Tab-separated table of C-alpha atoms in Angstrom:
chain	number	residue	atom	x	y	z
A	608	MET	CA	203.100	134.287	176.109
A	609	ALA	CA	201.433	131.801	178.398
A	610	THR	CA	204.031	130.512	180.998
A	611	LYS	CA	204.707	126.796	180.941
A	612	LYS	CA	203.142	124.946	183.631
A	613	THR	CA	205.300	123.266	186.170
A	614	LEU	CA	204.713	119.829	187.983
A	615	THR	CA	204.810	119.330	191.297
A	616	ASP	CA	207.074	116.953	193.617
A	617	TYR	CA	204.208	114.642	193.449
A	618	GLU	CA	202.866	114.172	189.686
A	619	SER	CA	206.795	114.069	189.111
A	620	GLN	CA	207.038	110.877	191.410
A	621	ARG	CA	203.982	109.588	189.721
A	622	LEU	CA	205.547	109.677	186.350
A	623	GLU	CA	208.785	108.228	187.465
A	624	ASN	CA	206.800	105.086	188.779
A	625	ILE	CA	204.987	104.153	185.740
A	626	ARG	CA	207.827	104.497	183.524
A	627	ARG	CA	210.239	102.413	185.876
A	628	ASN	CA	207.219	99.471	185.952
A	629	GLY	CA	206.985	99.811	182.439
A	630	GLU	CA	210.563	99.093	181.974
A	631	MET	CA	210.266	96.155	184.728
A	632	ILE	CA	206.947	94.322	182.744
A	633	ALA	CA	209.029	95.063	179.334
A	634	SER	CA	212.297	92.879	180.753
A	635	LEU	CA	210.032	90.423	182.202
A	636	MET	CA	207.956	89.998	178.762
A	637	LEU	CA	204.472	89.004	180.946
A	638	HIS	CA	202.568	90.554	177.913
A	639	SER	CA	203.553	87.588	175.396
A	640	LYS	CA	203.639	85.184	177.991
A	641	ALA	CA	199.925	86.065	178.676
A	642	SER	CA	198.913	85.838	174.956
A	643	GLU	CA	200.158	82.245	174.968
A	644	VAL	CA	198.479	81.164	178.025
A	645	SER	CA	195.032	82.484	176.479
A	646	ASP	CA	195.737	80.760	173.434
A	647	PHE	CA	196.221	77.565	175.203
A	648	PHE	CA	193.109	77.635	176.903
A	649	LYS	CA	191.316	78.214	173.657
A	650	ARG	CA	192.523	75.385	172.601
A	651	SER	CA	191.613	73.004	175.431
A	652	SER	CA	187.908	74.005	175.402
A	653	SER	CA	187.625	73.619	171.934
A	654	LYS	CA	188.991	69.961	172.264
A	655	SER	CA	186.834	68.989	175.134
A	656	THR	CA	184.017	69.987	173.806
A	657	LYS	CA	184.105	68.405	170.562
A	658	TYR	CA	185.034	65.661	172.457
A	659	ALA	CA	181.649	65.836	174.894
A	660	HIS	CA	179.431	65.739	171.272
A	661	LYS	CA	180.895	62.927	170.202
A	662	ILE	CA	180.421	61.057	173.869
A	663	LYS	CA	176.840	62.375	173.962
A	664	LYS	CA	176.019	61.054	170.025
A	665	GLN	CA	177.066	57.698	170.909
A	666	LYS	CA	175.322	57.444	174.324
A	667	ASN	CA	171.890	55.285	173.396
A	668	SER	CA	169.231	57.808	174.230
A	669	PRO	CA	165.374	56.150	174.554
A	670	PRO	CA	163.262	56.957	171.275
A	671	ARG	CA	161.345	59.842	171.794
A	672	SER	CA	157.363	59.978	171.202
A	673	PRO	CA	156.198	61.530	168.304
A	674	LEU	CA	154.391	64.802	169.220
A	675	VAL	CA	150.733	64.875	169.068
A	676	ILE	CA	148.686	67.603	167.595
A	677	ARG	CA	144.954	68.046	168.968
A	678	ARG	CA	142.669	69.247	166.136
A	679	SER	CA	139.012	70.037	166.656
A	680	LEU	CA	136.084	68.796	164.853
A	681	ARG	CA	135.886	72.385	163.291
A	682	THR	CA	139.688	72.294	161.950
A	683	ARG	CA	139.144	68.487	160.418
A	684	GLY	CA	135.959	69.712	158.527
A	685	LEU	CA	134.029	67.078	160.741
A	686	PRO	CA	130.130	67.740	162.116
A	687	PRO	CA	130.147	68.521	166.242
A	688	ASN	CA	129.445	65.731	168.522
A	689	HIS	CA	126.078	66.511	170.248
A	690	SER	CA	126.386	63.029	172.299
A	691	GLY	CA	128.515	64.465	175.169
A	692	TYR	CA	131.913	63.997	176.209
A	693	PRO	CA	133.287	60.884	176.251
A	694	SER	CA	133.716	58.775	179.178
A	695	THR	CA	135.302	55.815	180.813
A	696	PRO	CA	134.621	52.172	178.613
A	697	THR	CA	131.997	51.634	181.835
A	698	ASP	CA	130.167	54.348	181.202
A	699	SER	CA	127.537	55.788	178.170
A	700	SER	CA	130.177	56.902	175.756
A	701	PRO	CA	129.824	58.711	171.985
A	702	PHE	CA	132.833	56.710	171.117
A	703	PRO	CA	133.039	53.277	170.960
A	704	PRO	CA	135.046	51.219	174.039
A	705	SER	CA	138.336	49.839	173.952
A	706	PRO	CA	137.875	46.442	172.018
A	707	LYS	CA	137.325	43.388	173.931
A	708	PRO	CA	140.071	42.056	176.458
A	709	GLU	CA	141.028	38.670	175.765
A	710	LEU	CA	139.465	36.217	177.673
A	711	SER	CA	141.197	33.514	180.083
A	712	PRO	CA	141.015	29.785	179.104
A	713	ALA	CA	138.836	29.406	181.617
A	714	ARG	CA	136.530	32.356	180.637
A	715	LYS	CA	136.018	30.952	177.218
A	716	ARG	CA	134.813	27.650	178.262
A	717	GLU	CA	130.844	27.196	177.400
A	718	GLN	CA	129.992	26.259	181.025
A	719	ILE	CA	131.758	27.457	184.943
A	720	HIS	CA	130.979	25.671	187.586
A	721	ILE	CA	130.135	27.889	190.856
A	722	ASN	CA	132.764	27.081	192.673
A	723	ASP	CA	135.421	27.683	189.967
A	724	ALA	CA	133.992	31.617	189.727
A	725	PHE	CA	133.515	31.957	193.770
A	726	LEU	CA	136.010	34.210	194.780
A	727	GLY	CA	135.309	33.854	198.269
A	728	GLU	CA	138.064	32.323	200.730
A	729	ILE	CA	139.106	28.927	201.239
A	730	ALA	CA	137.248	28.096	204.260
A	731	ALA	CA	133.720	29.897	202.694
A	732	SER	CA	131.110	28.450	201.483
A	733	ASP	CA	128.451	29.712	198.581
A	734	ARG	CA	126.326	27.088	200.217
A	735	PRO	CA	123.969	29.294	202.190
A	736	LEU	CA	123.415	31.634	199.236
A	737	ILE	CA	122.171	28.833	197.063
A	738	ASP	CA	119.753	27.579	199.198
A	739	VAL	CA	118.221	31.076	199.846
A	740	ILE	CA	118.030	31.195	196.410
A	741	LEU	CA	116.066	27.808	195.555
A	742	ALA	CA	114.104	28.468	198.300
A	743	ALA	CA	113.054	31.742	196.821
A	744	ALA	CA	112.208	29.947	193.457
A	745	ALA	CA	110.166	27.349	195.301
A	746	ALA	CA	107.974	29.784	196.818
A	747	GLY	CA	107.472	31.713	193.791
A	748	ALA	CA	108.162	35.665	194.120
A	749	ASP	CA	104.998	37.772	194.698
A	750	VAL	CA	105.129	39.991	192.081
A	751	ASP	CA	104.096	39.539	188.119
A	752	GLY	CA	103.673	41.939	185.167
A	753	GLY	CA	101.685	44.826	186.712
A	754	SER	CA	101.329	43.515	190.634
A	755	ARG	CA	104.362	46.182	191.493
A	756	SER	CA	101.636	48.919	191.330
A	757	LYS	CA	99.039	46.939	193.640
A	758	LEU	CA	101.864	46.834	196.540
A	759	LEU	CA	100.932	49.892	198.204
A	760	GLY	CA	96.883	49.748	197.486
A	761	ASP	CA	95.249	52.814	198.816
A	762	TYR	CA	98.260	53.561	201.572
A	763	LYS	CA	99.968	56.601	200.205
A	764	PHE	CA	103.813	55.861	200.736
A	765	ASP	CA	105.763	59.104	201.052
A	766	PRO	CA	109.456	57.632	200.265
A	767	ARG	CA	110.721	61.665	201.029
A	768	SER	CA	109.820	61.511	205.124
A	769	SER	CA	108.973	57.547	205.291
A	770	MET	CA	112.738	55.729	204.594
A	771	VAL	CA	116.088	55.290	206.692
A	772	LEU	CA	119.275	54.190	206.543
A	773	LYS	CA	120.240	51.839	209.070
A	774	PRO	CA	124.396	51.253	209.683
A	775	GLU	CA	123.940	47.108	209.315
A	776	ASN	CA	122.485	48.034	205.744
A	777	VAL	CA	125.624	49.498	204.690
A	778	GLY	CA	128.278	47.017	202.883
A	779	LYS	CA	131.089	46.561	201.109
A	780	VAL	CA	130.158	44.160	198.504
A	781	LEU	CA	132.449	44.243	195.522
A	782	PRO	CA	135.713	45.618	194.723
A	783	GLU	CA	135.504	48.855	192.186
A	784	ARG	CA	132.751	50.666	190.681
A	785	ILE	CA	129.337	49.215	190.780
A	786	LEU	CA	127.168	49.431	187.031
A	787	SER	CA	124.536	47.083	187.531
A	788	VAL	CA	121.886	46.614	190.553
A	789	GLN	CA	118.891	44.369	190.993
A	790	PHE	CA	116.851	42.938	193.829
A	791	LEU	CA	116.085	38.949	194.070
A	792	PRO	CA	112.370	39.244	193.578
A	793	SER	CA	111.268	37.350	196.333
A	794	ALA	CA	108.987	38.712	199.292
A	795	ASN	CA	110.650	36.610	202.144
A	796	ARG	CA	114.266	37.862	201.452
A	797	THR	CA	116.271	40.933	200.805
A	798	VAL	CA	119.177	39.568	198.482
A	799	VAL	CA	120.862	42.302	196.544
A	800	VAL	CA	122.903	41.383	193.050
A	801	VAL	CA	125.083	44.060	191.874
A	802	GLY	CA	127.884	43.702	188.996
A	803	ASN	CA	131.202	45.862	188.821
A	804	LYS	CA	133.771	47.188	186.040
A	805	LEU	CA	136.066	44.013	186.694
A	806	GLY	CA	133.105	41.158	185.670
A	807	ASN	CA	132.309	40.260	189.251
A	808	VAL	CA	128.809	39.394	190.313
A	809	GLY	CA	128.205	39.896	193.656
A	810	PHE	CA	124.813	39.053	195.997
A	811	TRP	CA	124.358	40.659	199.387
A	812	ASP	CA	121.912	38.679	201.637
A	813	LEU	CA	120.675	41.159	204.537
A	814	ASP	CA	118.747	39.046	206.218
A	815	PHE	CA	121.852	36.445	206.503
A	816	GLY	CA	122.232	34.679	209.765
A	817	MET	CA	119.026	35.901	211.590
A	818	GLY	CA	118.024	33.562	213.946
A	819	ASP	CA	120.598	30.831	213.039
A	820	GLY	CA	123.597	32.510	214.990
A	821	ASN	CA	125.574	33.829	212.159
A	822	GLU	CA	124.516	37.447	212.653
A	823	ASP	CA	128.358	38.577	212.631
A	824	ASP	CA	128.751	36.982	209.162
A	825	SER	CA	128.258	39.221	206.333
A	826	GLY	CA	126.444	37.423	203.768
A	827	ILE	CA	127.968	38.721	200.692
A	828	TYR	CA	129.602	36.210	197.863
A	829	VAL	CA	131.311	36.954	195.079
A	830	TYR	CA	131.668	35.606	191.790
A	831	ALA	CA	133.757	36.042	188.550
A	832	PRO	CA	131.949	34.947	185.524
A	833	HIS	CA	133.174	37.851	183.088
A	834	SER	CA	136.031	39.403	182.021
A	835	ALA	CA	135.030	43.160	181.744
A	836	SER	CA	132.378	45.588	182.849
A	837	VAL	CA	128.931	43.939	183.728
A	838	SER	CA	126.122	45.796	182.008
A	839	GLY	CA	123.165	44.601	182.984
A	840	ILE	CA	121.251	42.091	185.301
A	841	SER	CA	118.403	40.468	184.742
A	842	VAL	CA	115.788	38.128	186.870
A	843	HIS	CA	112.676	37.285	185.829
A	844	PRO	CA	110.050	36.782	188.580
A	845	SER	CA	108.944	33.525	187.489
A	846	SER	CA	112.391	32.296	187.256
A	847	VAL	CA	114.144	33.309	190.435
A	848	SER	CA	117.111	30.595	190.225
A	849	LYS	CA	118.067	31.629	186.578
A	850	ILE	CA	120.038	35.037	186.830
A	851	PHE	CA	121.030	36.505	183.278
A	852	THR	CA	124.017	38.981	183.083
A	853	GLY	CA	125.214	40.502	180.451
A	854	SER	CA	128.691	42.070	179.750
A	855	TYR	CA	131.390	43.943	177.810
A	856	ASP	CA	133.540	40.690	177.114
A	857	GLY	CA	130.517	40.411	174.686
A	858	LEU	CA	129.113	36.826	176.798
A	859	VAL	CA	125.570	36.755	178.158
A	860	ARG	CA	126.014	34.466	180.935
A	861	LYS	CA	123.086	32.695	183.117
A	862	MET	CA	123.759	31.789	186.228
A	863	ASP	CA	121.851	28.469	187.083
A	864	VAL	CA	121.520	27.883	190.818
A	865	GLU	CA	120.011	24.335	190.265
A	866	LYS	CA	122.764	23.254	188.293
A	867	GLU	CA	125.320	25.299	190.122
A	868	THR	CA	126.722	26.477	186.666
A	869	PHE	CA	127.436	29.666	184.859
A	870	ASN	CA	126.199	29.058	181.148
A	871	VAL	CA	127.169	30.787	178.078
A	872	THR	CA	123.809	31.715	177.012
A	873	TYR	CA	125.200	34.295	174.044
A	874	SER	CA	128.187	35.190	172.543
A	875	THR	CA	128.903	38.140	170.179
A	876	GLU	CA	132.235	40.595	168.974
A	877	ASN	CA	130.837	43.469	170.133
A	878	CYS	CA	130.405	44.703	173.462
A	879	ILE	CA	126.571	44.000	175.169
A	880	PHE	CA	125.394	47.319	176.996
A	881	SER	CA	122.057	46.351	178.057
A	882	ILE	CA	119.654	43.386	179.034
A	883	CYS	CA	116.192	42.833	179.389
A	884	GLN	CA	113.635	39.318	180.065
A	885	TRP	CA	110.504	39.684	178.196
A	886	SER	CA	108.252	40.231	181.039
A	887	CYS	CA	105.479	38.127	178.927
A	888	ASP	CA	107.972	35.164	178.366
A	889	ILE	CA	111.228	33.955	180.478
A	890	ASP	CA	112.845	32.643	177.476
A	891	SER	CA	112.785	35.796	175.648
A	892	LEU	CA	116.096	37.926	176.069
A	893	TYR	CA	116.348	41.645	174.593
A	894	ILE	CA	120.282	42.646	174.181
A	895	GLY	CA	121.587	46.296	173.062
A	896	GLU	CA	124.906	45.848	171.231
A	897	GLY	CA	127.274	47.378	169.333
A	898	ALA	CA	126.215	50.756	167.757
A	899	GLY	CA	122.681	50.932	168.506
A	900	ASP	CA	121.924	47.167	167.541
A	901	LEU	CA	119.100	45.191	169.230
A	902	LYS	CA	118.519	41.119	168.880
A	903	HIS	CA	115.486	39.058	170.570
A	904	TRP	CA	117.553	35.885	171.828
A	905	ASP	CA	115.055	32.488	172.221
A	906	GLU	CA	116.673	30.939	174.807
A	907	ARG	CA	114.413	27.613	173.469
A	908	ALA	CA	115.481	27.947	170.234
A	909	GLY	CA	119.016	28.857	171.490
A	910	LYS	CA	119.645	30.937	168.697
A	911	VAL	CA	118.533	35.069	167.914
A	912	SER	CA	115.252	35.066	166.204
A	913	SER	CA	115.136	38.857	165.515
A	914	LYS	CA	117.496	41.522	165.481
A	915	TRP	CA	116.832	45.419	164.534
A	916	GLY	CA	119.165	48.327	164.101
A	917	LEU	CA	117.405	50.639	166.398
A	918	HIS	CA	119.560	53.835	167.445
A	919	GLU	CA	122.913	54.964	166.020
A	920	ASP	CA	124.824	54.582	168.725
A	921	ARG	CA	124.676	52.123	171.953
A	922	ILE	CA	121.455	51.011	173.455
A	923	ASN	CA	122.027	51.631	176.934
A	924	SER	CA	119.134	50.397	178.506
A	925	VAL	CA	115.612	48.431	177.362
A	926	ASP	CA	112.726	48.158	179.262
A	927	PHE	CA	108.934	46.705	178.763
A	928	SER	CA	105.761	48.037	180.125
A	929	PRO	CA	104.636	46.336	182.874
A	930	GLU	CA	101.025	46.851	181.931
A	931	ASN	CA	101.316	46.480	178.244
A	932	CYS	CA	104.269	43.729	177.580
A	933	TYR	CA	104.737	44.645	173.778
A	934	LEU	CA	105.880	47.951	174.363
A	935	MET	CA	109.323	48.416	174.937
A	936	ALA	CA	111.630	51.563	175.775
A	937	THR	CA	115.228	52.074	174.763
A	938	SER	CA	117.441	54.809	175.492
A	939	SER	CA	120.777	55.954	173.660
A	940	THR	CA	123.444	57.715	173.569
A	941	ASP	CA	122.776	59.118	170.249
A	942	GLY	CA	120.585	61.508	172.095
A	943	THR	CA	116.942	59.851	171.924
A	944	ALA	CA	114.556	57.566	174.065
A	945	CYS	CA	111.955	55.557	171.800
A	946	ILE	CA	108.890	53.587	172.383
A	947	TRP	CA	108.283	50.279	170.240
A	948	ASP	CA	105.475	47.928	169.363
A	949	LEU	CA	107.272	44.700	169.421
A	950	ARG	CA	103.916	43.878	167.360
A	951	ARG	CA	104.875	46.159	164.352
A	952	MET	CA	108.588	45.385	164.488
A	953	LYS	CA	108.987	43.280	161.241
A	954	ASN	CA	111.696	44.717	159.345
A	955	HIS	CA	115.313	45.616	160.150
A	956	GLN	CA	114.799	49.077	161.167
A	957	PRO	CA	111.346	49.056	162.318
A	958	GLU	CA	109.446	52.674	163.160
A	959	GLN	CA	109.065	53.970	166.717
A	960	LEU	CA	105.887	54.819	168.325
A	961	ASN	CA	107.174	58.008	170.224
A	962	VAL	CA	110.794	59.633	170.624
A	963	VAL	CA	111.551	61.699	172.972
A	964	ARG	CA	114.352	64.193	172.256
A	965	HIS	CA	117.336	64.976	174.392
A	966	ASN	CA	120.462	67.358	173.658
A	967	ARG	CA	123.188	64.788	174.677
A	968	ALA	CA	123.431	61.035	175.350
A	969	VAL	CA	120.443	59.679	177.513
A	970	HIS	CA	121.545	57.009	180.052
A	971	SER	CA	118.074	55.155	180.746
A	972	ALA	CA	114.125	55.262	179.697
A	973	TYR	CA	112.041	53.227	182.093
A	974	PHE	CA	108.496	52.632	182.586
A	975	SER	CA	106.629	53.572	185.886
A	976	PRO	CA	104.680	50.683	187.884
A	977	THR	CA	101.175	51.400	185.979
A	978	GLY	CA	103.001	52.323	182.428
A	979	ASN	CA	101.252	55.167	182.232
A	980	TYR	CA	104.571	57.417	182.297
A	981	LEU	CA	108.680	56.937	181.067
A	982	ALA	CA	111.264	58.245	182.957
A	983	THR	CA	114.541	59.526	181.037
A	984	THR	CA	118.028	60.533	181.950
A	985	SER	CA	120.117	62.522	180.115
A	986	ILE	CA	123.677	63.904	180.823
A	987	ASP	CA	122.170	67.385	179.322
A	988	ASP	CA	120.810	67.625	183.373
A	989	THR	CA	117.422	67.014	182.777
A	990	VAL	CA	114.997	64.053	183.576
A	991	GLY	CA	112.262	63.686	181.176
A	992	ILE	CA	108.800	62.963	182.502
A	993	ILE	CA	106.658	61.427	179.647
A	994	ASN	CA	102.601	60.963	180.305
A	995	LEU	CA	101.873	57.964	177.741
A	996	SER	CA	98.233	58.628	177.976
A	997	HIS	CA	99.038	62.683	176.455
A	998	LEU	CA	102.238	62.387	174.809
A	999	ASN	CA	102.049	66.062	174.640
A	1000	ASP	CA	102.556	66.383	178.277
A	1001	THR	CA	106.315	65.968	178.640
A	1002	SER	CA	108.055	67.699	181.250
A	1003	MET	CA	111.772	68.266	181.673
A	1004	VAL	CA	113.057	68.420	185.201
A	1005	HIS	CA	116.626	70.139	185.724
A	1006	HIS	CA	118.939	67.709	187.458
A	1007	TYR	CA	122.859	67.794	187.553
A	1008	ASN	CA	124.187	64.575	186.293
A	1009	GLN	CA	127.170	65.540	185.566
A	1010	THR	CA	129.204	62.667	187.153
A	1011	GLY	CA	132.554	62.783	185.303
A	1012	ARG	CA	134.593	59.601	183.891
A	1013	TRP	CA	135.267	58.432	187.586
A	1014	LEU	CA	131.512	57.537	188.597
A	1015	SER	CA	128.500	55.450	186.655
A	1016	SER	CA	126.289	58.007	185.447
A	1017	PHE	CA	123.022	58.527	186.936
A	1018	ARG	CA	119.623	56.674	185.785
A	1019	ALA	CA	116.329	57.766	187.616
A	1020	ILE	CA	114.142	54.833	188.633
A	1021	TRP	CA	110.674	54.369	189.873
A	1022	GLY	CA	109.436	53.084	193.020
A	1023	TRP	CA	106.426	51.066	194.107
A	1024	ASP	CA	103.990	53.634	192.299
A	1025	ASP	CA	103.652	56.410	190.020
A	1026	SER	CA	104.363	59.268	192.284
A	1027	PHE	CA	108.235	59.331	192.974
A	1028	LEU	CA	111.517	58.778	191.116
A	1029	PHE	CA	114.870	58.181	192.495
A	1030	LEU	CA	118.199	58.980	191.387
A	1031	GLY	CA	121.855	59.896	192.611
A	1032	ASN	CA	122.707	63.046	194.034
A	1033	MET	CA	126.589	64.596	193.963
A	1034	ARG	CA	126.461	65.453	197.328
A	1035	ARG	CA	126.122	61.894	198.809
A	1036	ALA	CA	122.445	61.781	199.017
A	1037	VAL	CA	119.464	60.341	197.284
A	1038	ASP	CA	117.295	62.493	195.385
A	1039	ILE	CA	113.786	61.875	195.405
A	1040	ILE	CA	111.753	63.876	192.219
A	1041	SER	CA	108.086	64.203	192.516
A	1042	ILE	CA	105.910	63.574	189.359
A	1043	THR	CA	103.196	66.026	190.087
A	1044	SER	CA	105.097	68.999	191.999
A	1045	LYS	CA	108.265	68.307	189.982
A	1046	THR	CA	110.555	69.008	192.701
A	1047	THR	CA	113.408	67.630	194.117
A	1048	THR	CA	114.071	66.535	197.614
A	1049	ALA	CA	117.162	65.113	198.606
A	1050	LEU	CA	117.532	61.973	201.396
A	1051	ALA	CA	120.249	61.934	203.422
A	1052	SER	CA	122.088	60.090	205.990
A	1053	PRO	CA	125.460	60.375	208.254
A	1054	GLU	CA	125.833	56.702	206.755
A	1055	MET	CA	125.468	57.754	203.607
A	1056	THR	CA	129.297	58.035	202.725
A	1057	SER	CA	129.985	58.031	199.191
A	1058	ILE	CA	127.884	58.806	196.249
A	1059	PRO	CA	125.196	56.724	194.728
A	1060	CYS	CA	124.926	56.272	191.283
A	1061	ARG	CA	122.987	53.312	190.095
A	1062	PHE	CA	119.730	52.188	192.011
A	1063	ALA	CA	116.922	49.389	191.993
A	1064	SER	CA	113.684	49.384	194.070
A	1065	HIS	CA	112.416	45.804	195.609
A	1066	PRO	CA	109.655	44.590	193.436
A	1067	CYS	CA	108.079	43.048	196.565
A	1068	GLN	CA	109.136	45.066	199.426
A	1069	THR	CA	107.917	48.777	199.613
A	1070	GLY	CA	110.135	51.397	200.782
A	1071	THR	CA	113.351	48.826	200.178
A	1072	LEU	CA	116.060	50.849	198.274
A	1073	ALA	CA	119.113	50.038	197.189
A	1074	GLY	CA	121.790	52.225	195.687
A	1075	ALA	CA	125.146	51.453	194.815
A	1076	THR	CA	128.514	53.549	194.452
A	1077	ALA	CA	131.536	53.805	192.535
A	1078	GLY	CA	133.678	52.076	195.353
A	1079	GLY	CA	131.795	49.016	195.490
A	1080	LYS	CA	129.451	49.688	198.648
A	1081	VAL	CA	125.766	49.038	198.517
A	1082	PHE	CA	122.909	51.126	200.872
A	1083	VAL	CA	119.872	49.937	201.367
A	1084	TRP	CA	117.093	52.363	202.512
A	1085	THR	CA	114.320	50.860	204.480
A	1086	LYS	CA	110.504	51.818	205.060
A	1087	SER	CA	110.937	53.331	208.601
């Protein structure tokens, strides 16, 4: 039989302490009081939660914007869009731009005096510019239909090694992005005309002050004839004193320097994307508006004499051959550039003579100085060179044209013969494409501090090239 285990003195004392402590707790009734305190805090917590919830409901919170679910064209059952990604309203976009802004009362007037549109300082005057333009108109421009191709004669001018950018030929002409650039066709004066996204038109007289003691003045004059982006500027060599500007506000204005007014020549409910005067008639203006419509405005009659639906999307450029003024080239966001014969455009949808197709939007199509070539620029990263004598002789030269939404799209222009094309470079340079070798050479300078997007070559001065940027700067290269 097992013996009973005896407790040690330590264990006996521990058990005695436990018994005594239990009697003390029971006499103080601590367990019941603890349960009462716990129930009290539970009730207080529930009341405060309900009160806070009521206050939150009564508080006026701002309405939440609805959740927008983005769906692709494929899930919506729509065909793919091949004309390119949407860009800013001032660029060649496959989608319609935003509605035209409401014009201020001053802009709705049929006529604006030059002084009312002038944005210069109070003490400044645009009288020197007016005198320069009137003098150029009186002298007559030394350029006509095909004379640009005769500027060089037998002299072979290579712009890749014969052009320089001087510090004094860099200027901030306008605020914001420049979309349009032109030179006044004057052999004795270098005047650049530019238009920006705000509706401003700027003039820069690079020869201002020479010999007059005013070398410190800038020679820059800014006007505000439009309320939206200036999409085109047209100056006919035979009528330098009348400068046409087209805008997204649906207006074509004529700056009549002789009368010192900005007149509304044409107005429409659509956005105007391109304008061009017919080289054979200074009173004929061709206007690209809306979703692919082209209209012929007769300045003498003061009305639209013809209209056609040439493209499925906006017309980005209109140009005429310098050797055959009846040949017209148009480029469109629908991915095509077309050549037309005005003598055969009788119906609403005439048949084109030739079509150049790109994979995405075509921003420009320009004839060469001799009219033997056509150059197209597309956002599909190609520059097309078409030999019009042999239509099968078409070359697509690769060029990076992804300017993004903050820069104007690149547009390749011709120089002073059929040898080279000029267009922008994303590395702050001018790319020169050789027509014969199909190679590209970058023309760089330390003075070129931003990306040039739009260009114009002087029609009367060989080697004078203007490039405009998204910041409103103009760089003028000259022959070294």
